Amino acid sequence: MTHAPVRDVVIVGGGTAGWMTAAYLTAAFGDRINITLVESADVGTIGVGEATFSDIRHFFEFLGLAERDWMPACNATYKLAVRFEDWREPGHHFYHPFEQLRSVKGFPLTDWWLRYPTSDRFDVDCFVMASLIDGNRSPRYLDNRLLEQDFVEGEAAPNTIAEYQGAQFPYAYHFEAHLLAKYLTKYATQRGVRHVVDNVVDVGLDERGWLSHVRTAEHGRLDGDLFVDCTGFRGLLLNKALEEPFVSYQDTLPNDSAVALQVPMDMDKDPLRPCTTATAQDAGWIWTIPLISRIGTGYVYARDYMDPEEAERTLREFVGPAAADVPANHIRMRIGRSRRSWVNNCVAIGLSSGFVEPLESTGIFFIHYAIEQLVKYYPAADWDLSLREQYNSAVMNVMDGVREFLVLHYRGAKRADNQYWRDTKTRAVPDALAERLELWESKVPDTGTVYPRYHGLPPYSYNCILLGTGGIPVRPSPALDLVDEKAALAEFQAIKDKARSLVRTLPTQNAYFKRMRDGV
Ligand code: FAD
């Protein structure tokens, strides 16, 4: 056995996961490896997955793609935050923005805000972004300058998640999932990825129980060294052929279904809100994702509390007449993760690896992170077990950490107006979260008290959800009574002034994207 890297990669599945993996591997290794991607024309992709995390910019930078290259092709828009509506009570909203939390004299501004609430909106008082979103602003000026200039962009930019753990980049993207897959298909095939459209009908194992090939209906055997399972919830290679068990998160995150609609919109008339909105409902929540030519929307719900017909009816009422003629896409979700995502010579990426519900848009982040880890721990022909184990714990930690963060949303939500919401207060939470919840009542979350391993969510995100959802009592640090508050009050004022100035000078998203669309 040699320590030379394996060369022949077969990716099964052509959804967001399959094409992101193919494009990234080809950008990383060029023609030093051979990649074949097989996807079925009969089995569709999941057809949703349109909101992202701010780290996604590293993906496009790694591929050498500028926003002007790919955004118009994918009907993409900017996302500055998630807006949560009605999680505390009807009519209330707050933002979880892409903006670091400032601190004053060693205390986070949220702590100061609890002691000196300058208004009833912690998000507006502590973050500049909240006012920008209320004003439907773009994070870039019409000449393409970013609202803040302390981020490195272009070729000099660090282009992996790991290299960039410092400042918080101020936005993520919304895009049409099938257009992104199409764009990446072109990107990857132009760089040498072999594209096979066919059904995988059988998976071949060798005498050790490792994958030797997949058999397709019309193209025969596809042999490889490394197989990437991007077959979605089916988990055709990892879960079915290799029988790797699935660890369900359903006991702590009960939403297991979704119904989605694609609602037409007109960018020349309708405002493009620069955020994903998550509106709490009787048995879950509804997402609203503004894109250039339509709004993506869907109701994520738990079948134990609502049936699909009622969910669709509720969604249609929520959207109104604009969606009257639009067909609904009903989806059953598998919530949890494969026990190990990499087994023998098979790595599952995407829904086959794992999925929490889409509340904080982490599905594509999981994919991106997993691909980066695959490059980092890429195998050699001796199949060093330690590389596989390091990969598996990185991927597992990220999903388990996000699960805790999502559970906080439901546990923290003040609303308890029906059985679904009352149960969110009594249902078991993941092991260590119960203890953390107690700690956070006396001191807002910081690096020492959130899920300790990397999972993409800094402590400020926990602060936002805790203060925004409003159901868990939180107290300011007693020490704040002993510290002069002038600097903190000045910081609140500085945020207000900066927000006002930015709202005045930045264009609306509509203006920004009309300019991009018109190619000016
Ligand atoms: P799929 O899209 O299901 O693709 C599976 C592929 O496998 C297809 O190409 C299919 O043809 C192929 N295939 C299957 N069987 C065979 C076979 N026998 N032979 C050949 N090919 C085969 N993520 C986010 O980041 N943000 C969001 O806002 C978001 N919203 C979501 C909302 C919902 C309701 C759900 C369910 C998910 C959401 N996600 C979101 C997650 C996101 O959609 C997925 O992570 C992403 O689309 C990746 O899907 P996939 O490529 O793993 O699987």
PDB file of N, CA, C and O in Angstrom, residues 284-332:
ATOM      1  N   GLY A 284     -44.929  24.653  13.646  1.00  0.00           N
ATOM      2  CA  GLY A 284     -43.593  24.836  13.083  1.00  0.00           C
ATOM      3  C   GLY A 284     -43.384  26.274  12.679  1.00  0.00           C
ATOM      4  O   GLY A 284     -43.725  27.194  13.425  1.00  0.00           O
ATOM      5  N   TRP A 285     -42.906  26.480  11.450  1.00  0.00           N
ATOM      6  CA  TRP A 285     -42.628  27.853  11.002  1.00  0.00           C
ATOM      7  C   TRP A 285     -42.587  27.881   9.479  1.00  0.00           C
ATOM      8  O   TRP A 285     -42.395  26.852   8.827  1.00  0.00           O
ATOM      9  N   ILE A 286     -42.753  29.084   8.931  1.00  0.00           N
ATOM     10  CA  ILE A 286     -42.737  29.257   7.467  1.00  0.00           C
ATOM     11  C   ILE A 286     -41.508  30.068   7.069  1.00  0.00           C
ATOM     12  O   ILE A 286     -41.223  31.101   7.700  1.00  0.00           O
ATOM     13  N   TRP A 287     -40.767  29.584   6.039  1.00  0.00           N
ATOM     14  CA  TRP A 287     -39.638  30.391   5.550  1.00  0.00           C
ATOM     15  C   TRP A 287     -40.088  31.249   4.379  1.00  0.00           C
ATOM     16  O   TRP A 287     -40.957  30.851   3.599  1.00  0.00           O
ATOM     17  N   THR A 288     -39.478  32.433   4.271  1.00  0.00           N
ATOM     18  CA  THR A 288     -39.701  33.316   3.132  1.00  0.00           C
ATOM     19  C   THR A 288     -38.331  33.765   2.642  1.00  0.00           C
ATOM     20  O   THR A 288     -37.572  34.373   3.406  1.00  0.00           O
ATOM     21  N   ILE A 289     -38.026  33.432   1.391  1.00  0.00           N
ATOM     22  CA  ILE A 289     -36.696  33.716   0.844  1.00  0.00           C
ATOM     23  C   ILE A 289     -36.856  34.511  -0.446  1.00  0.00           C
ATOM     24  O   ILE A 289     -37.295  33.980  -1.470  1.00  0.00           O
ATOM     25  N   PRO A 290     -36.527  35.807  -0.406  1.00  0.00           N
ATOM     26  CA  PRO A 290     -36.698  36.622  -1.616  1.00  0.00           C
ATOM     27  C   PRO A 290     -35.577  36.406  -2.614  1.00  0.00           C
ATOM     28  O   PRO A 290     -34.403  36.563  -2.291  1.00  0.00           O
ATOM     29  N   LEU A 291     -35.944  36.032  -3.837  1.00  0.00           N
ATOM     30  CA  LEU A 291     -34.980  35.860  -4.923  1.00  0.00           C
ATOM     31  C   LEU A 291     -35.301  36.898  -5.990  1.00  0.00           C
ATOM     32  O   LEU A 291     -36.274  37.648  -5.850  1.00  0.00           O
ATOM     33  N   ILE A 292     -34.527  36.915  -7.057  1.00  0.00           N
ATOM     34  CA  ILE A 292     -34.735  37.966  -8.058  1.00  0.00           C
ATOM     35  C   ILE A 292     -36.108  37.872  -8.740  1.00  0.00           C
ATOM     36  O   ILE A 292     -36.778  38.868  -8.945  1.00  0.00           O
ATOM     37  N   SER A 293     -36.546  36.667  -9.080  1.00  0.00           N
ATOM     38  CA  SER A 293     -37.803  36.605  -9.837  1.00  0.00           C
ATOM     39  C   SER A 293     -38.920  35.867  -9.108  1.00  0.00           C
ATOM     40  O   SER A 293     -40.006  35.709  -9.640  1.00  0.00           O
ATOM     41  N   ARG A 294     -38.633  35.389  -7.916  1.00  0.00           N
ATOM     42  CA  ARG A 294     -39.687  34.714  -7.157  1.00  0.00           C
ATOM     43  C   ARG A 294     -39.331  34.709  -5.681  1.00  0.00           C
ATOM     44  O   ARG A 294     -38.194  35.012  -5.310  1.00  0.00           O
ATOM     45  N   ILE A 295     -40.321  34.308  -4.887  1.00  0.00           N
ATOM     46  CA  ILE A 295     -40.066  34.123  -3.462  1.00  0.00           C
ATOM     47  C   ILE A 295     -40.154  32.629  -3.187  1.00  0.00           C
ATOM     48  O   ILE A 295     -41.127  31.975  -3.588  1.00  0.00           O
ATOM     49  N   GLY A 296     -39.146  32.103  -2.543  1.00  0.00           N
ATOM     50  CA  GLY A 296     -39.221  30.712  -2.110  1.00  0.00           C
ATOM     51  C   GLY A 296     -39.860  30.694  -0.732  1.00  0.00           C
ATOM     52  O   GLY A 296     -39.456  31.454   0.148  1.00  0.00           O
ATOM     53  N   THR A 297     -40.855  29.845  -0.569  1.00  0.00           N
ATOM     54  CA  THR A 297     -41.495  29.801   0.742  1.00  0.00           C
ATOM     55  C   THR A 297     -41.910  28.365   1.068  1.00  0.00           C
ATOM     56  O   THR A 297     -42.120  27.550   0.160  1.00  0.00           O
ATOM     57  N   GLY A 298     -41.983  28.072   2.334  1.00  0.00           N
ATOM     58  CA  GLY A 298     -42.371  26.713   2.716  1.00  0.00           C
ATOM     59  C   GLY A 298     -42.679  26.636   4.199  1.00  0.00           C
ATOM     60  O   GLY A 298     -42.182  27.444   4.990  1.00  0.00           O
ATOM     61  N   TYR A 299     -43.519  25.685   4.534  1.00  0.00           N
ATOM     62  CA  TYR A 299     -43.919  25.458   5.929  1.00  0.00           C
ATOM     63  C   TYR A 299     -43.197  24.202   6.417  1.00  0.00           C
ATOM     64  O   TYR A 299     -43.366  23.118   5.856  1.00  0.00           O
ATOM     65  N   VAL A 300     -42.365  24.372   7.430  1.00  0.00           N
ATOM     66  CA  VAL A 300     -41.671  23.249   8.075  1.00  0.00           C
ATOM     67  C   VAL A 300     -42.500  22.876   9.299  1.00  0.00           C
ATOM     68  O   VAL A 300     -42.729  23.725  10.170  1.00  0.00           O
ATOM     69  N   TYR A 301     -42.944  21.627   9.386  1.00  0.00           N
ATOM     70  CA  TYR A 301     -43.883  21.293  10.461  1.00  0.00           C
ATOM     71  C   TYR A 301     -43.666  19.853  10.936  1.00  0.00           C
ATOM     72  O   TYR A 301     -42.943  19.076  10.303  1.00  0.00           O
ATOM     73  N   ALA A 302     -44.323  19.547  12.047  1.00  0.00           N
ATOM     74  CA  ALA A 302     -44.214  18.195  12.614  1.00  0.00           C
ATOM     75  C   ALA A 302     -45.512  17.448  12.340  1.00  0.00           C
ATOM     76  O   ALA A 302     -46.597  17.932  12.703  1.00  0.00           O
ATOM     77  N   ARG A 303     -45.403  16.291  11.715  1.00  0.00           N
ATOM     78  CA  ARG A 303     -46.622  15.516  11.384  1.00  0.00           C
ATOM     79  C   ARG A 303     -47.353  15.044  12.628  1.00  0.00           C
ATOM     80  O   ARG A 303     -48.534  14.719  12.563  1.00  0.00           O
ATOM     81  N   ASP A 304     -46.679  14.980  13.747  1.00  0.00           N
ATOM     82  CA  ASP A 304     -47.383  14.601  14.978  1.00  0.00           C
ATOM     83  C   ASP A 304     -48.417  15.650  15.367  1.00  0.00           C
ATOM     84  O   ASP A 304     -49.283  15.389  16.203  1.00  0.00           O
ATOM     85  N   TYR A 305     -48.284  16.842  14.821  1.00  0.00           N
ATOM     86  CA  TYR A 305     -49.177  17.938  15.233  1.00  0.00           C
ATOM     87  C   TYR A 305     -50.034  18.464  14.089  1.00  0.00           C
ATOM     88  O   TYR A 305     -50.971  19.207  14.322  1.00  0.00           O
ATOM     89  N   MET A 306     -49.673  18.147  12.849  1.00  0.00           N
ATOM     90  CA  MET A 306     -50.422  18.697  11.713  1.00  0.00           C
ATOM     91  C   MET A 306     -50.291  17.765  10.517  1.00  0.00           C
ATOM     92  O   MET A 306     -49.224  17.171  10.305  1.00  0.00           O
ATOM     93  N   ASP A 307     -51.380  17.633   9.731  1.00  0.00           N
ATOM     94  CA  ASP A 307     -51.252  16.779   8.550  1.00  0.00           C
ATOM     95  C   ASP A 307     -50.882  17.635   7.329  1.00  0.00           C
ATOM     96  O   ASP A 307     -51.031  18.860   7.350  1.00  0.00           O
ATOM     97  N   PRO A 308     -50.393  16.985   6.264  1.00  0.00           N
ATOM     98  CA  PRO A 308     -49.879  17.741   5.111  1.00  0.00           C
ATOM     99  C   PRO A 308     -50.923  18.651   4.463  1.00  0.00           C
ATOM    100  O   PRO A 308     -50.592  19.745   4.000  1.00  0.00           O
ATOM    101  N   GLU A 309     -52.194  18.211   4.443  1.00  0.00           N
ATOM    102  CA  GLU A 309     -53.229  19.040   3.790  1.00  0.00           C
ATOM    103  C   GLU A 309     -53.394  20.361   4.547  1.00  0.00           C
ATOM    104  O   GLU A 309     -53.482  21.432   3.960  1.00  0.00           O
ATOM    105  N   GLU A 310     -53.421  20.249   5.873  1.00  0.00           N
ATOM    106  CA  GLU A 310     -53.604  21.470   6.661  1.00  0.00           C
ATOM    107  C   GLU A 310     -52.369  22.379   6.536  1.00  0.00           C
ATOM    108  O   GLU A 310     -52.493  23.607   6.473  1.00  0.00           O
ATOM    109  N   ALA A 311     -51.205  21.756   6.476  1.00  0.00           N
ATOM    110  CA  ALA A 311     -49.974  22.554   6.329  1.00  0.00           C
ATOM    111  C   ALA A 311     -50.017  23.314   5.002  1.00  0.00           C
ATOM    112  O   ALA A 311     -49.705  24.507   4.947  1.00  0.00           O
ATOM    113  N   GLU A 312     -50.414  22.620   3.933  1.00  0.00           N
ATOM    114  CA  GLU A 312     -50.464  23.298   2.633  1.00  0.00           C
ATOM    115  C   GLU A 312     -51.505  24.424   2.648  1.00  0.00           C
ATOM    116  O   GLU A 312     -51.266  25.518   2.132  1.00  0.00           O
ATOM    117  N   ARG A 313     -52.666  24.123   3.269  1.00  0.00           N
ATOM    118  CA  ARG A 313     -53.709  25.163   3.346  1.00  0.00           C
ATOM    119  C   ARG A 313     -53.179  26.392   4.085  1.00  0.00           C
ATOM    120  O   ARG A 313     -53.362  27.525   3.660  1.00  0.00           O
ATOM    121  N   THR A 314     -52.496  26.149   5.207  1.00  0.00           N
ATOM    122  CA  THR A 314     -51.962  27.261   6.004  1.00  0.00           C
ATOM    123  C   THR A 314     -50.949  28.068   5.192  1.00  0.00           C
ATOM    124  O   THR A 314     -50.957  29.301   5.194  1.00  0.00           O
ATOM    125  N   LEU A 315     -50.088  27.350   4.468  1.00  0.00           N
ATOM    126  CA  LEU A 315     -49.068  28.041   3.671  1.00  0.00           C
ATOM    127  C   LEU A 315     -49.721  28.893   2.581  1.00  0.00           C
ATOM    128  O   LEU A 315     -49.333  30.040   2.345  1.00  0.00           O
ATOM    129  N   ARG A 316     -50.723  28.320   1.929  1.00  0.00           N
ATOM    130  CA  ARG A 316     -51.382  29.069   0.848  1.00  0.00           C
ATOM    131  C   ARG A 316     -52.087  30.316   1.396  1.00  0.00           C
ATOM    132  O   ARG A 316     -52.064  31.376   0.773  1.00  0.00           O
ATOM    133  N   GLU A 317     -52.697  30.177   2.576  1.00  0.00           N
ATOM    134  CA  GLU A 317     -53.328  31.363   3.191  1.00  0.00           C
ATOM    135  C   GLU A 317     -52.266  32.410   3.538  1.00  0.00           C
ATOM    136  O   GLU A 317     -52.465  33.610   3.361  1.00  0.00           O
ATOM    137  N   PHE A 318     -51.140  31.948   4.015  1.00  0.00           N
ATOM    138  CA  PHE A 318     -50.053  32.845   4.413  1.00  0.00           C
ATOM    139  C   PHE A 318     -49.550  33.639   3.203  1.00  0.00           C
ATOM    140  O   PHE A 318     -49.314  34.846   3.275  1.00  0.00           O
ATOM    141  N   VAL A 319     -49.429  32.953   2.070  1.00  0.00           N
ATOM    142  CA  VAL A 319     -48.860  33.588   0.880  1.00  0.00           C
ATOM    143  C   VAL A 319     -49.885  34.457   0.159  1.00  0.00           C
ATOM    144  O   VAL A 319     -49.553  35.509  -0.389  1.00  0.00           O
ATOM    145  N   GLY A 320     -51.142  34.032   0.151  1.00  0.00           N
ATOM    146  CA  GLY A 320     -52.182  34.811  -0.535  1.00  0.00           C
ATOM    147  C   GLY A 320     -52.316  34.420  -1.998  1.00  0.00           C
ATOM    148  O   GLY A 320     -51.746  33.419  -2.446  1.00  0.00           O
ATOM    149  N   PRO A 321     -53.044  35.232  -2.789  1.00  0.00           N
ATOM    150  CA  PRO A 321     -53.413  34.839  -4.155  1.00  0.00           C
ATOM    151  C   PRO A 321     -52.230  34.654  -5.096  1.00  0.00           C
ATOM    152  O   PRO A 321     -52.350  33.957  -6.114  1.00  0.00           O
ATOM    153  N   ALA A 322     -51.073  35.237  -4.804  1.00  0.00           N
ATOM    154  CA  ALA A 322     -49.933  35.141  -5.734  1.00  0.00           C
ATOM    155  C   ALA A 322     -49.546  33.695  -6.014  1.00  0.00           C
ATOM    156  O   ALA A 322     -48.958  33.388  -7.059  1.00  0.00           O
ATOM    157  N   ALA A 323     -49.882  32.785  -5.091  1.00  0.00           N
ATOM    158  CA  ALA A 323     -49.464  31.383  -5.281  1.00  0.00           C
ATOM    159  C   ALA A 323     -50.624  30.479  -5.672  1.00  0.00           C
ATOM    160  O   ALA A 323     -50.485  29.253  -5.688  1.00  0.00           O
ATOM    161  N   ALA A 324     -51.753  31.072  -6.040  1.00  0.00           N
ATOM    162  CA  ALA A 324     -52.962  30.273  -6.279  1.00  0.00           C
ATOM    163  C   ALA A 324     -52.735  29.151  -7.301  1.00  0.00           C
ATOM    164  O   ALA A 324     -53.228  28.038  -7.129  1.00  0.00           O
ATOM    165  N   ASP A 325     -51.977  29.440  -8.367  1.00  0.00           N
ATOM    166  CA  ASP A 325     -51.817  28.436  -9.429  1.00  0.00           C
ATOM    167  C   ASP A 325     -50.507  27.656  -9.332  1.00  0.00           C
ATOM    168  O   ASP A 325     -50.140  26.932 -10.255  1.00  0.00           O
ATOM    169  N   VAL A 326     -49.812  27.834  -8.246  1.00  0.00           N
ATOM    170  CA  VAL A 326     -48.483  27.215  -8.132  1.00  0.00           C
ATOM    171  C   VAL A 326     -48.603  25.863  -7.439  1.00  0.00           C
ATOM    172  O   VAL A 326     -49.240  25.754  -6.394  1.00  0.00           O
ATOM    173  N   PRO A 327     -47.985  24.804  -8.017  1.00  0.00           N
ATOM    174  CA  PRO A 327     -48.084  23.494  -7.359  1.00  0.00           C
ATOM    175  C   PRO A 327     -47.221  23.443  -6.098  1.00  0.00           C
ATOM    176  O   PRO A 327     -46.176  24.095  -6.021  1.00  0.00           O
ATOM    177  N   ALA A 328     -47.667  22.643  -5.131  1.00  0.00           N
ATOM    178  CA  ALA A 328     -46.914  22.529  -3.875  1.00  0.00           C
ATOM    179  C   ALA A 328     -45.982  21.325  -3.943  1.00  0.00           C
ATOM    180  O   ALA A 328     -46.300  20.307  -4.552  1.00  0.00           O
ATOM    181  N   ASN A 329     -44.826  21.459  -3.287  1.00  0.00           N
ATOM    182  CA  ASN A 329     -43.839  20.368  -3.214  1.00  0.00           C
ATOM    183  C   ASN A 329     -43.836  19.855  -1.766  1.00  0.00           C
ATOM    184  O   ASN A 329     -43.388  20.555  -0.869  1.00  0.00           O
ATOM    185  N   HIS A 330     -44.373  18.642  -1.551  1.00  0.00           N
ATOM    186  CA  HIS A 330     -44.387  18.067  -0.195  1.00  0.00           C
ATOM    187  C   HIS A 330     -43.127  17.242   0.023  1.00  0.00           C
ATOM    188  O   HIS A 330     -42.759  16.421  -0.824  1.00  0.00           O
ATOM    189  N   ILE A 331     -42.483  17.453   1.149  1.00  0.00           N
ATOM    190  CA  ILE A 331     -41.195  16.802   1.420  1.00  0.00           C
ATOM    191  C   ILE A 331     -41.216  16.155   2.798  1.00  0.00           C
ATOM    192  O   ILE A 331     -41.653  16.769   3.768  1.00  0.00           O
ATOM    193  N   ARG A 332     -40.751  14.932   2.859  1.00  0.00           N
ATOM    194  CA  ARG A 332     -40.565  14.256   4.158  1.00  0.00           C
ATOM    195  C   ARG A 332     -39.097  14.401   4.534  1.00  0.00           C
ATOM    196  O   ARG A 332     -38.225  14.076   3.716  1.00  0.00           O
TER     197      ARG A 332
END
